[in-house]
mmCIF file of C-alpha atoms in Angstrom:
data_model
loop_
_atom_site.group_PDB
_atom_site.id
_atom_site.type_symbol
_atom_site.label_atom_id
_atom_site.label_comp_id
_atom_site.label_asym_id
_atom_site.label_seq_id
_atom_site.Cartn_x
_atom_site.Cartn_y
_atom_site.Cartn_z
ATOM 1 C CA MET A 162 0.132 -0.094 -0.057
ATOM 2 C CA LYS A 163 1.219 3.299 -0.948
ATOM 3 C CA LYS A 164 2.060 5.631 1.965
ATOM 4 C CA HIS A 165 0.427 9.183 1.677
ATOM 5 C CA VAL A 166 2.231 11.823 3.132
ATOM 6 C CA HIS A 167 0.930 15.402 3.713
ATOM 7 C CA GLY A 168 1.802 18.536 5.108
ATOM 8 C CA GLY A 169 0.565 19.928 8.449
ATOM 9 C CA ASP A 170 2.311 17.285 10.599
ATOM 10 C CA VAL A 171 2.590 19.601 13.585
ATOM 11 C CA TYR A 172 2.449 17.046 16.021
ATOM 12 C CA ARG A 173 5.623 15.043 14.963
ATOM 13 C CA TYR A 174 7.430 18.409 14.404
ATOM 14 C CA ALA A 175 6.039 20.353 17.393
ATOM 15 C CA ASP A 176 8.944 22.675 17.877
ATOM 16 C CA CYS A 177 8.729 24.005 14.236
ATOM 17 C CA VAL A 178 7.099 26.980 12.574
ATOM 18 C CA ASP A 179 4.825 25.253 9.997
ATOM 19 C CA PHE A 180 5.466 26.166 6.470
ATOM 20 C CA SER A 181 4.084 22.871 5.020
ATOM 21 C CA ALA A 182 0.409 23.594 5.177
ATOM 22 C CA ASN A 183 -1.157 26.103 3.034
ATOM 23 C CA CYS A 184 -3.797 27.911 5.094
ATOM 24 C CA ASN A 185 -4.571 31.670 5.481
ATOM 25 C CA PRO A 186 -1.803 33.372 7.327
ATOM 26 C CA LEU A 187 -4.156 35.498 9.584
ATOM 27 C CA GLY A 188 -5.079 32.380 11.365
ATOM 28 C CA THR A 189 -8.578 31.165 12.377
ATOM 29 C CA PRO A 190 -11.240 33.987 12.629
ATOM 30 C CA LYS A 191 -12.373 34.822 16.070
ATOM 31 C CA SER A 192 -15.941 34.528 14.796
ATOM 32 C CA VAL A 193 -15.264 30.806 13.991
ATOM 33 C CA LYS A 194 -13.918 29.906 17.301
ATOM 34 C CA GLN A 195 -16.943 31.653 18.964
ATOM 35 C CA ALA A 196 -19.368 29.717 16.849
ATOM 36 C CA ILE A 197 -17.640 26.398 17.780
ATOM 37 C CA THR A 198 -17.697 27.502 21.282
ATOM 38 C CA GLU A 199 -21.239 28.248 21.242
ATOM 39 C CA SER A 200 -22.092 25.142 19.552
ATOM 40 C CA LEU A 201 -21.016 23.065 22.281
ATOM 41 C CA SER A 202 -24.228 23.243 24.029
ATOM 42 C CA HIS A 203 -25.769 20.896 21.422
ATOM 43 C CA LEU A 204 -23.161 18.192 21.771
ATOM 44 C CA ALA A 205 -25.947 15.971 23.205
ATOM 45 C CA GLU A 206 -27.912 16.375 19.949
ATOM 46 C CA TYR A 207 -27.126 14.796 16.642
ATOM 47 C CA PRO A 208 -25.968 16.963 13.810
ATOM 48 C CA ARG A 209 -28.399 18.480 11.385
ATOM 49 C CA VAL A 210 -28.981 16.096 8.555
ATOM 50 C CA GLY A 211 -28.592 17.576 5.116
ATOM 51 C CA CYS A 212 -26.737 20.775 6.223
ATOM 52 C CA GLU A 213 -29.416 23.062 4.953
ATOM 53 C CA PRO A 214 -28.579 26.323 6.638
ATOM 54 C CA LEU A 215 -24.917 25.888 5.902
ATOM 55 C CA LYS A 216 -25.771 25.247 2.190
ATOM 56 C CA GLU A 217 -28.016 28.405 1.982
ATOM 57 C CA ALA A 218 -25.023 30.213 3.191
ATOM 58 C CA ILE A 219 -22.677 28.711 0.894
ATOM 59 C CA ALA A 220 -25.049 29.348 -2.128
ATOM 60 C CA ALA A 221 -25.305 32.884 -1.227
ATOM 61 C CA TYR A 222 -21.718 33.184 -1.114
ATOM 62 C CA GLU A 223 -20.861 31.413 -4.352
ATOM 63 C CA GLY A 224 -23.776 32.839 -6.178
ATOM 64 C CA VAL A 225 -25.263 29.447 -7.244
ATOM 65 C CA PRO A 226 -28.538 27.601 -6.119
ATOM 66 C CA ALA A 227 -28.477 25.812 -2.890
ATOM 67 C CA SER A 228 -29.485 22.535 -4.678
ATOM 68 C CA GLU A 229 -26.074 22.420 -6.497
ATOM 69 C CA VAL A 230 -24.319 22.411 -3.186
ATOM 70 C CA ILE A 231 -22.940 19.498 -1.259
ATOM 71 C CA CYS A 232 -21.196 19.430 2.040
ATOM 72 C CA GLY A 233 -18.551 17.180 3.388
ATOM 73 C CA ASN A 234 -16.177 16.159 6.282
ATOM 74 C CA GLY A 235 -13.371 18.134 4.386
ATOM 75 C CA ALA A 236 -13.071 18.150 0.591
ATOM 76 C CA ALA A 237 -11.304 14.941 0.835
ATOM 77 C CA GLU A 238 -14.428 13.305 1.794
ATOM 78 C CA LEU A 239 -16.036 14.552 -1.373
ATOM 79 C CA ILE A 240 -13.469 13.457 -3.434
ATOM 80 C CA PHE A 241 -13.934 9.953 -2.126
ATOM 81 C CA SER A 242 -17.916 9.916 -2.202
ATOM 82 C CA LEU A 243 -17.801 11.310 -5.634
ATOM 83 C CA CYS A 244 -15.577 8.347 -6.864
ATOM 84 C CA ARG A 245 -17.939 5.949 -5.161
ATOM 85 C CA ALA A 246 -20.841 7.442 -6.847
ATOM 86 C CA LYS A 247 -19.479 7.494 -10.286
ATOM 87 C CA LYS A 248 -17.396 4.400 -10.098
ATOM 88 C CA PRO A 249 -15.006 5.123 -12.938
ATOM 89 C CA GLY A 250 -13.077 2.407 -14.758
ATOM 90 C CA LYS A 251 -10.155 4.456 -15.859
ATOM 91 C CA ALA A 252 -9.347 7.993 -14.975
ATOM 92 C CA MET A 253 -6.719 10.665 -15.530
ATOM 93 C CA VAL A 254 -4.511 12.697 -12.877
ATOM 94 C CA LEU A 255 -1.785 15.017 -13.506
ATOM 95 C CA ALA A 256 1.676 14.333 -11.960
ATOM 96 C CA PRO A 257 2.470 15.937 -9.913
ATOM 97 C CA THR A 258 -0.957 16.968 -8.184
ATOM 98 C CA PHE A 259 -2.910 16.442 -4.760
ATOM 99 C CA ALA A 260 -2.401 12.801 -3.761
ATOM 100 C CA GLU A 261 -6.188 12.260 -2.654
ATOM 101 C CA TYR A 262 -7.432 12.107 -6.364
ATOM 102 C CA GLU A 263 -5.424 8.901 -6.928
ATOM 103 C CA GLN A 264 -6.121 7.485 -3.729
ATOM 104 C CA ALA A 265 -9.817 7.782 -4.024
ATOM 105 C CA LEU A 266 -9.776 6.382 -7.511
ATOM 106 C CA GLU A 267 -7.752 3.405 -6.433
ATOM 107 C CA SER A 268 -10.265 2.642 -3.764
ATOM 108 C CA VAL A 269 -12.942 1.914 -6.268
ATOM 109 C CA ASP A 270 -10.473 0.027 -8.305
ATOM 110 C CA CYS A 271 -10.137 2.483 -10.996
ATOM 111 C CA ARG A 272 -7.086 2.240 -13.238
ATOM 112 C CA VAL A 273 -5.284 5.705 -13.085
ATOM 113 C CA GLU A 274 -3.214 7.253 -15.785
ATOM 114 C CA HIS A 275 -0.875 10.006 -15.263
ATOM 115 C CA PHE A 276 -0.186 12.982 -17.475
ATOM 116 C CA PHE A 277 3.144 13.916 -16.298
ATOM 117 C CA LEU A 278 4.045 17.624 -16.221
ATOM 118 C CA LYS A 279 7.546 18.328 -17.057
ATOM 119 C CA GLU A 280 10.037 20.941 -15.642
ATOM 120 C CA GLU A 281 11.446 21.909 -18.912
ATOM 121 C CA GLU A 282 7.835 22.959 -19.810
ATOM 122 C CA GLY A 283 7.414 24.772 -16.545
ATOM 123 C CA PHE A 284 5.149 22.053 -15.097
ATOM 124 C CA ALA A 285 2.305 23.511 -17.394
ATOM 125 C CA ALA A 286 -0.412 21.625 -18.877
ATOM 126 C CA GLY A 287 -0.755 22.480 -22.666
ATOM 127 C CA SER A 288 -2.364 21.148 -25.798
ATOM 128 C CA LYS A 289 -0.806 17.683 -25.306
ATOM 129 C CA LEU A 290 -3.220 17.350 -22.313
ATOM 130 C CA LEU A 291 -6.331 17.788 -24.737
ATOM 131 C CA GLU A 292 -4.726 15.261 -27.106
ATOM 132 C CA ALA A 293 -4.388 12.692 -24.424
ATOM 133 C CA LEU A 294 -8.297 12.834 -23.363
ATOM 134 C CA ASP A 295 -9.918 9.984 -25.276
ATOM 135 C CA GLU A 296 -12.920 7.801 -24.895
ATOM 136 C CA SER A 297 -11.086 5.255 -22.890
ATOM 137 C CA LEU A 298 -11.321 7.653 -19.772
ATOM 138 C CA ASP A 299 -14.328 8.054 -17.643
ATOM 139 C CA MET A 300 -12.870 10.885 -15.394
ATOM 140 C CA LEU A 301 -10.293 13.598 -15.103
ATOM 141 C CA PHE A 302 -9.043 15.309 -12.052
ATOM 142 C CA LEU A 303 -7.600 18.880 -12.392
ATOM 143 C CA CYS A 304 -6.544 21.158 -9.549
ATOM 144 C CA ASN A 305 -6.461 24.986 -10.200
ATOM 145 C CA PRO A 306 -4.015 26.317 -9.322
ATOM 146 C CA ASN A 307 -2.063 22.965 -9.228
ATOM 147 C CA ASN A 308 -0.840 21.503 -5.853
ATOM 148 C CA PRO A 309 2.252 21.834 -5.417
ATOM 149 C CA THR A 310 3.288 23.769 -8.410
ATOM 150 C CA GLY A 311 0.827 26.757 -7.880
ATOM 151 C CA LEU A 312 0.387 27.112 -11.464
ATOM 152 C CA LEU A 313 -2.891 28.144 -13.109
ATOM 153 C CA MET A 314 -4.746 27.174 -16.124
ATOM 154 C CA LYS A 315 -6.623 29.771 -17.785
ATOM 155 C CA ARG A 316 -10.585 29.594 -18.049
ATOM 156 C CA ASP A 317 -10.137 29.541 -21.963
ATOM 157 C CA PHE A 318 -8.056 26.445 -21.829
ATOM 158 C CA LEU A 319 -10.040 24.866 -19.117
ATOM 159 C CA MET A 320 -13.162 25.470 -21.469
ATOM 160 C CA GLU A 321 -11.227 23.464 -24.255
ATOM 161 C CA ILE A 322 -10.626 20.691 -21.817
ATOM 162 C CA LEU A 323 -14.472 20.726 -20.717
ATOM 163 C CA LYS A 324 -15.568 20.625 -24.352
ATOM 164 C CA ARG A 325 -13.201 17.931 -25.108
ATOM 165 C CA CYS A 326 -14.426 15.927 -21.944
ATOM 166 C CA ARG A 327 -18.034 16.535 -23.195
ATOM 167 C CA GLU A 328 -17.268 14.957 -26.466
ATOM 168 C CA LYS A 329 -15.269 11.972 -24.947
ATOM 169 C CA GLY A 330 -17.850 11.429 -22.150
ATOM 170 C CA ILE A 331 -15.154 12.109 -19.501
ATOM 171 C CA PHE A 332 -16.553 13.642 -16.103
ATOM 172 C CA LEU A 333 -14.386 16.709 -15.274
ATOM 173 C CA VAL A 334 -13.472 17.297 -11.492
ATOM 174 C CA VAL A 335 -11.819 20.670 -10.880
ATOM 175 C CA ASP A 336 -10.395 21.370 -7.498
ATOM 176 C CA GLU A 337 -10.695 25.316 -6.756
ATOM 177 C CA CYS A 338 -9.863 25.269 -3.370
ATOM 178 C CA PHE A 339 -6.717 27.479 -3.856
ATOM 179 C CA LEU A 340 -8.391 30.206 -6.363
ATOM 180 C CA ASP A 341 -9.355 32.312 -3.357
ATOM 181 C CA PHE A 342 -5.670 33.355 -3.051
ATOM 182 C CA ILE A 343 -4.985 34.144 -6.725
ATOM 183 C CA LYS A 344 -5.548 37.856 -7.638
ATOM 184 C CA GLU A 345 -8.407 37.321 -9.964
ATOM 185 C CA PRO A 346 -10.114 34.181 -8.866
ATOM 186 C CA GLU A 347 -13.323 34.980 -10.984
ATOM 187 C CA ALA A 348 -11.437 34.998 -14.231
ATOM 188 C CA TYR A 349 -10.693 31.282 -13.582
ATOM 189 C CA THR A 350 -13.533 29.503 -11.879
ATOM 190 C CA LEU A 351 -15.827 27.359 -13.718
ATOM 191 C CA LYS A 352 -18.771 28.528 -11.768
ATOM 192 C CA PRO A 353 -20.211 30.415 -14.660
ATOM 193 C CA VAL A 354 -20.816 27.402 -16.755
ATOM 194 C CA LEU A 355 -21.954 25.037 -14.063
ATOM 195 C CA GLU A 356 -25.596 25.285 -14.852
ATOM 196 C CA LYS A 357 -25.035 23.868 -18.275
ATOM 197 C CA SER A 358 -22.525 21.277 -17.416
ATOM 198 C CA ASP A 359 -23.683 18.129 -15.804
ATOM 199 C CA GLY A 360 -20.449 16.460 -16.315
ATOM 200 C CA LEU A 361 -18.548 18.912 -14.318
ATOM 201 C CA PHE A 362 -17.947 19.152 -10.484
ATOM 202 C CA LEU A 363 -16.160 21.974 -8.626
ATOM 203 C CA LEU A 364 -14.412 21.199 -5.266
ATOM 204 C CA LYS A 365 -13.876 23.884 -2.621
ATOM 205 C CA ALA A 366 -13.090 23.888 1.056
ATOM 206 C CA PHE A 367 -12.907 26.146 4.121
ATOM 207 C CA THR A 368 -9.645 24.770 5.105
ATOM 208 C CA LYS A 369 -7.392 26.965 3.284
ATOM 209 C CA ARG A 370 -9.753 30.207 3.156
ATOM 210 C CA TYR A 371 -10.265 30.493 6.791
ATOM 211 C CA ALA A 372 -7.574 28.344 8.466
ATOM 212 C CA MET A 373 -9.785 25.670 9.940
ATOM 213 C CA ALA A 374 -8.076 22.499 8.681
ATOM 214 C CA GLY A 375 -8.818 20.863 12.095
ATOM 215 C CA VAL A 376 -12.709 21.606 11.738
ATOM 216 C CA ARG A 377 -12.811 19.201 8.458
ATOM 217 C CA LEU A 378 -15.272 21.174 6.193
ATOM 218 C CA GLY A 379 -15.518 21.043 2.506
ATOM 219 C CA TYR A 380 -17.965 21.590 -0.480
ATOM 220 C CA GLY A 381 -18.616 20.654 -3.860
ATOM 221 C CA LEU A 382 -20.610 22.487 -6.513
ATOM 222 C CA CYS A 383 -22.581 20.626 -9.196
ATOM 223 C CA HIS A 384 -25.661 20.719 -11.478
ATOM 224 C CA ASP A 385 -26.396 17.088 -11.536
ATOM 225 C CA GLN A 386 -28.753 16.646 -8.756
ATOM 226 C CA GLU A 387 -29.010 12.709 -9.333
ATOM 227 C CA LEU A 388 -25.163 12.495 -8.607
ATOM 228 C CA LEU A 389 -25.211 14.650 -5.547
ATOM 229 C CA SER A 390 -28.036 12.512 -4.357
ATOM 230 C CA ARG A 391 -25.837 9.352 -4.996
ATOM 231 C CA MET A 392 -22.803 11.144 -3.154
ATOM 232 C CA GLU A 393 -24.785 11.798 -0.143
ATOM 233 C CA MET A 394 -25.989 8.006 -0.049
ATOM 234 C CA MET A 395 -22.112 6.974 -0.146
ATOM 235 C CA THR A 396 -21.278 9.038 3.049
ATOM 236 C CA GLN A 397 -22.180 7.892 6.671
ATOM 237 C CA PRO A 398 -24.961 9.736 8.315
ATOM 238 C CA TRP A 399 -24.063 13.059 10.169
ATOM 239 C CA ASN A 400 -20.747 13.211 8.548
ATOM 240 C CA VAL A 401 -20.687 17.071 9.004
ATOM 241 C CA SER A 402 -20.609 17.797 12.835
ATOM 242 C CA THR A 403 -22.622 20.420 14.413
ATOM 243 C CA MET A 404 -19.284 22.302 15.260
ATOM 244 C CA ALA A 405 -18.185 22.283 11.537
ATOM 245 C CA GLN A 406 -21.800 23.581 10.380
ATOM 246 C CA GLU A 407 -21.895 26.320 12.682
ATOM 247 C CA ALA A 408 -18.142 27.346 11.988
ATOM 248 C CA GLY A 409 -18.799 27.368 8.132
ATOM 249 C CA ILE A 410 -21.813 29.605 8.387
ATOM 250 C CA ALA A 411 -19.908 31.955 10.752
ATOM 251 C CA ALA A 412 -16.921 31.941 8.409
ATOM 252 C CA LEU A 413 -18.869 32.787 5.154
ATOM 253 C CA THR A 414 -19.382 36.278 6.849
ATOM 254 C CA GLU A 415 -15.726 37.121 7.135
ATOM 255 C CA ARG A 416 -15.342 38.945 3.869
ATOM 256 C CA GLU A 417 -12.768 41.557 5.137
ATOM 257 C CA TYR A 418 -10.880 38.876 6.739
ATOM 258 C CA VAL A 419 -10.485 36.797 3.627
ATOM 259 C CA GLU A 420 -9.486 39.992 1.512
ATOM 260 C CA SER A 421 -6.926 40.891 4.147
ATOM 261 C CA GLY A 422 -5.513 37.356 4.238
ATOM 262 C CA ARG A 423 -5.416 37.753 0.181
ATOM 263 C CA GLN A 424 -3.418 40.993 0.238
ATOM 264 C CA LEU A 425 -1.110 39.870 2.843
ATOM 265 C CA VAL A 426 -0.266 36.805 0.587
ATOM 266 C CA PHE A 427 0.226 38.943 -2.426
ATOM 267 C CA THR A 428 2.792 41.053 -0.718
ATOM 268 C CA GLU A 429 4.758 38.360 1.210
ATOM 269 C CA ALA A 430 4.744 35.894 -1.653
ATOM 270 C CA ALA A 431 6.739 38.607 -4.041
ATOM 271 C CA TRP A 432 9.065 39.198 -1.075
ATOM 272 C CA LEU A 433 9.737 35.762 -0.461
ATOM 273 C CA LYS A 434 10.180 34.532 -4.198
ATOM 274 C CA GLU A 435 12.821 37.373 -4.541
ATOM 275 C CA GLU A 436 14.629 36.510 -1.233
ATOM 276 C CA MET A 437 14.879 32.820 -2.217
ATOM 277 C CA LYS A 438 16.035 33.583 -5.827
ATOM 278 C CA ASN A 439 18.836 35.681 -4.029
ATOM 279 C CA LEU A 440 19.939 32.629 -2.288
ATOM 280 C CA GLY A 441 20.383 30.656 -5.167
ATOM 281 C CA LEU A 442 17.036 28.590 -5.105
ATOM 282 C CA MET A 443 15.131 27.885 -8.159
ATOM 283 C CA VAL A 444 11.590 29.107 -7.842
ATOM 284 C CA PHE A 445 8.701 28.348 -10.018
ATOM 285 C CA PRO A 446 6.230 30.987 -10.886
ATOM 286 C CA SER A 447 3.423 29.813 -8.203
ATOM 287 C CA GLN A 448 0.456 31.940 -8.325
ATOM 288 C CA ALA A 449 -1.246 30.478 -4.988
ATOM 289 C CA ASN A 450 -0.509 30.858 -1.529
ATOM 290 C CA TYR A 451 2.434 28.839 -1.626
ATOM 291 C CA ILE A 452 5.730 28.640 -3.310
ATOM 292 C CA PHE A 453 7.231 25.727 -5.289
ATOM 293 C CA PHE A 454 10.822 25.593 -5.519
ATOM 294 C CA LYS A 455 13.953 23.348 -5.979
ATOM 295 C CA GLY A 456 16.832 23.054 -3.583
ATOM 296 C CA PRO A 457 19.620 20.812 -1.941
ATOM 297 C CA GLY A 458 18.118 17.411 -1.239
ATOM 298 C CA SER A 459 18.780 17.546 2.373
ATOM 299 C CA LEU A 460 16.948 20.838 2.690
ATOM 300 C CA PHE A 461 13.754 19.278 4.489
ATOM 301 C CA ALA A 462 15.978 17.790 7.344
ATOM 302 C CA ASP A 463 18.198 21.076 7.584
ATOM 303 C CA CYS A 464 15.177 23.021 8.050
ATOM 304 C CA VAL A 465 13.793 20.934 10.708
ATOM 305 C CA LYS A 466 17.097 21.532 12.631
ATOM 306 C CA LYS A 467 16.312 25.180 12.294
ATOM 307 C CA GLY A 468 12.919 24.812 13.711
ATOM 308 C CA ILE A 469 11.114 25.257 10.277
ATOM 309 C CA LEU A 470 8.965 22.697 8.820
ATOM 310 C CA ILE A 471 8.630 22.733 4.638
ATOM 311 C CA ARG A 472 6.973 20.218 2.639
ATOM 312 C CA ASP A 473 9.243 17.510 0.852
ATOM 313 C CA CYS A 474 7.584 17.147 -2.401
ATOM 314 C CA SER A 475 9.352 14.017 -3.337
ATOM 315 C CA ASN A 476 6.562 11.581 -2.645
ATOM 316 C CA TYR A 477 4.557 13.500 -5.452
ATOM 317 C CA PRO A 478 4.280 11.346 -8.682
ATOM 318 C CA GLY A 479 6.686 12.891 -11.198
ATOM 319 C CA LEU A 480 8.931 14.681 -8.733
ATOM 320 C CA CYS A 481 11.946 13.519 -6.892
ATOM 321 C CA LYS A 482 14.254 14.560 -4.347
ATOM 322 C CA GLY A 483 14.922 18.085 -4.170
ATOM 323 C CA TYR A 484 11.658 19.619 -4.838
ATOM 324 C CA TYR A 485 9.718 21.581 -2.160
ATOM 325 C CA ARG A 486 6.804 23.685 -1.245
ATOM 326 C CA ILE A 487 6.475 26.451 1.327
ATOM 327 C CA ALA A 488 3.213 28.321 2.539
ATOM 328 C CA VAL A 489 3.199 32.080 2.728
ATOM 329 C CA LYS A 490 2.806 33.157 6.084
ATOM 330 C CA THR A 491 3.049 36.485 8.151
ATOM 331 C CA HIS A 492 6.182 38.776 7.420
ATOM 332 C CA GLU A 493 7.550 37.797 10.781
ATOM 333 C CA ASP A 494 7.331 33.972 10.248
ATOM 334 C CA ASN A 495 8.615 34.621 6.537
ATOM 335 C CA VAL A 496 11.709 36.380 7.972
ATOM 336 C CA LYS A 497 12.513 33.346 10.105
ATOM 337 C CA LEU A 498 12.404 31.048 7.144
ATOM 338 C CA ILE A 499 14.498 33.212 5.029
ATOM 339 C CA GLY A 500 17.088 33.414 7.794
ATOM 340 C CA ALA A 501 17.195 29.643 8.191
ATOM 341 C CA LEU A 502 17.507 29.193 4.683
ATOM 342 C CA GLN A 503 20.507 31.492 4.490
ATOM 343 C CA GLU A 504 22.132 29.920 7.144
ATOM 344 C CA ILE A 505 21.760 26.567 5.608
ATOM 345 C CA MET A 506 22.593 27.752 1.910
ATOM 346 C CA GLU A 507 25.761 29.568 3.034
ATOM 347 C CA GLY A 508 26.623 26.652 5.362
#
């Protein structure tokens, strides 16, 4: 069995500043913490089945009908329930990309085909991806911006992919969890074509936008009502806790917080990239709230010794030792990172 390793292992590396998980650098909003605290009075009761108030709040936030919203115990649960509901025989994922797509597909005995992104092409997916989409595929997973590279696919290109998928009978899943941290998210999301695209599923999460990974709350957007019903049948009852539902409703009111986090990421990402390049590291043009780069093979262990936890990306298909990802955090933390990297690179 493959070992799936992720960032955010702050329990094993308790004394490190965590740059391995890509959440809003402002931390969890006070309103979310307060909502969780107030929800404790309902601990003796079962959670609300169907998450209707939360779905209504998400629908208002996203500008879609509530009937097109499905909630889950994190975006990861939705990936698994989607695969169980669709039961694809063969699917394609990019490499490198988020590990859960492949894990979920393999859990339903789906044959997984990798489309390898190449460093010499900047890890960008181009026309060759379109050519690789044929009738043998039942499903395609895309992450936009991609994880761990942080590279974006333009909407025009995504529309070409969607058209190709329609022609070949391929169900398209686009993970938009990191779109919140790019400068013009509305120019890249496929929400405008959702109503006319039953073969499209958009994946979203509260985890990154509101720094609430421990709450476990994600959601999906899809026009296919029958599919959403099948997905809900694939999950256990009460899969979204009372605390998570209340936290989500509170989080969606935090517009100013989200925008402040975005602006902080834009400023700090530019500063970090410049400093890292000056240290001789190969920095790729990530547009997300994380930076993908190449450095010495021992950099992960060296950073831990300095009290810094970064994401070693060598376990991603298509990558090897020497590829890393760091989250964009507050300036104070980012200064600590650059100081540690400078000592390591000079040493």
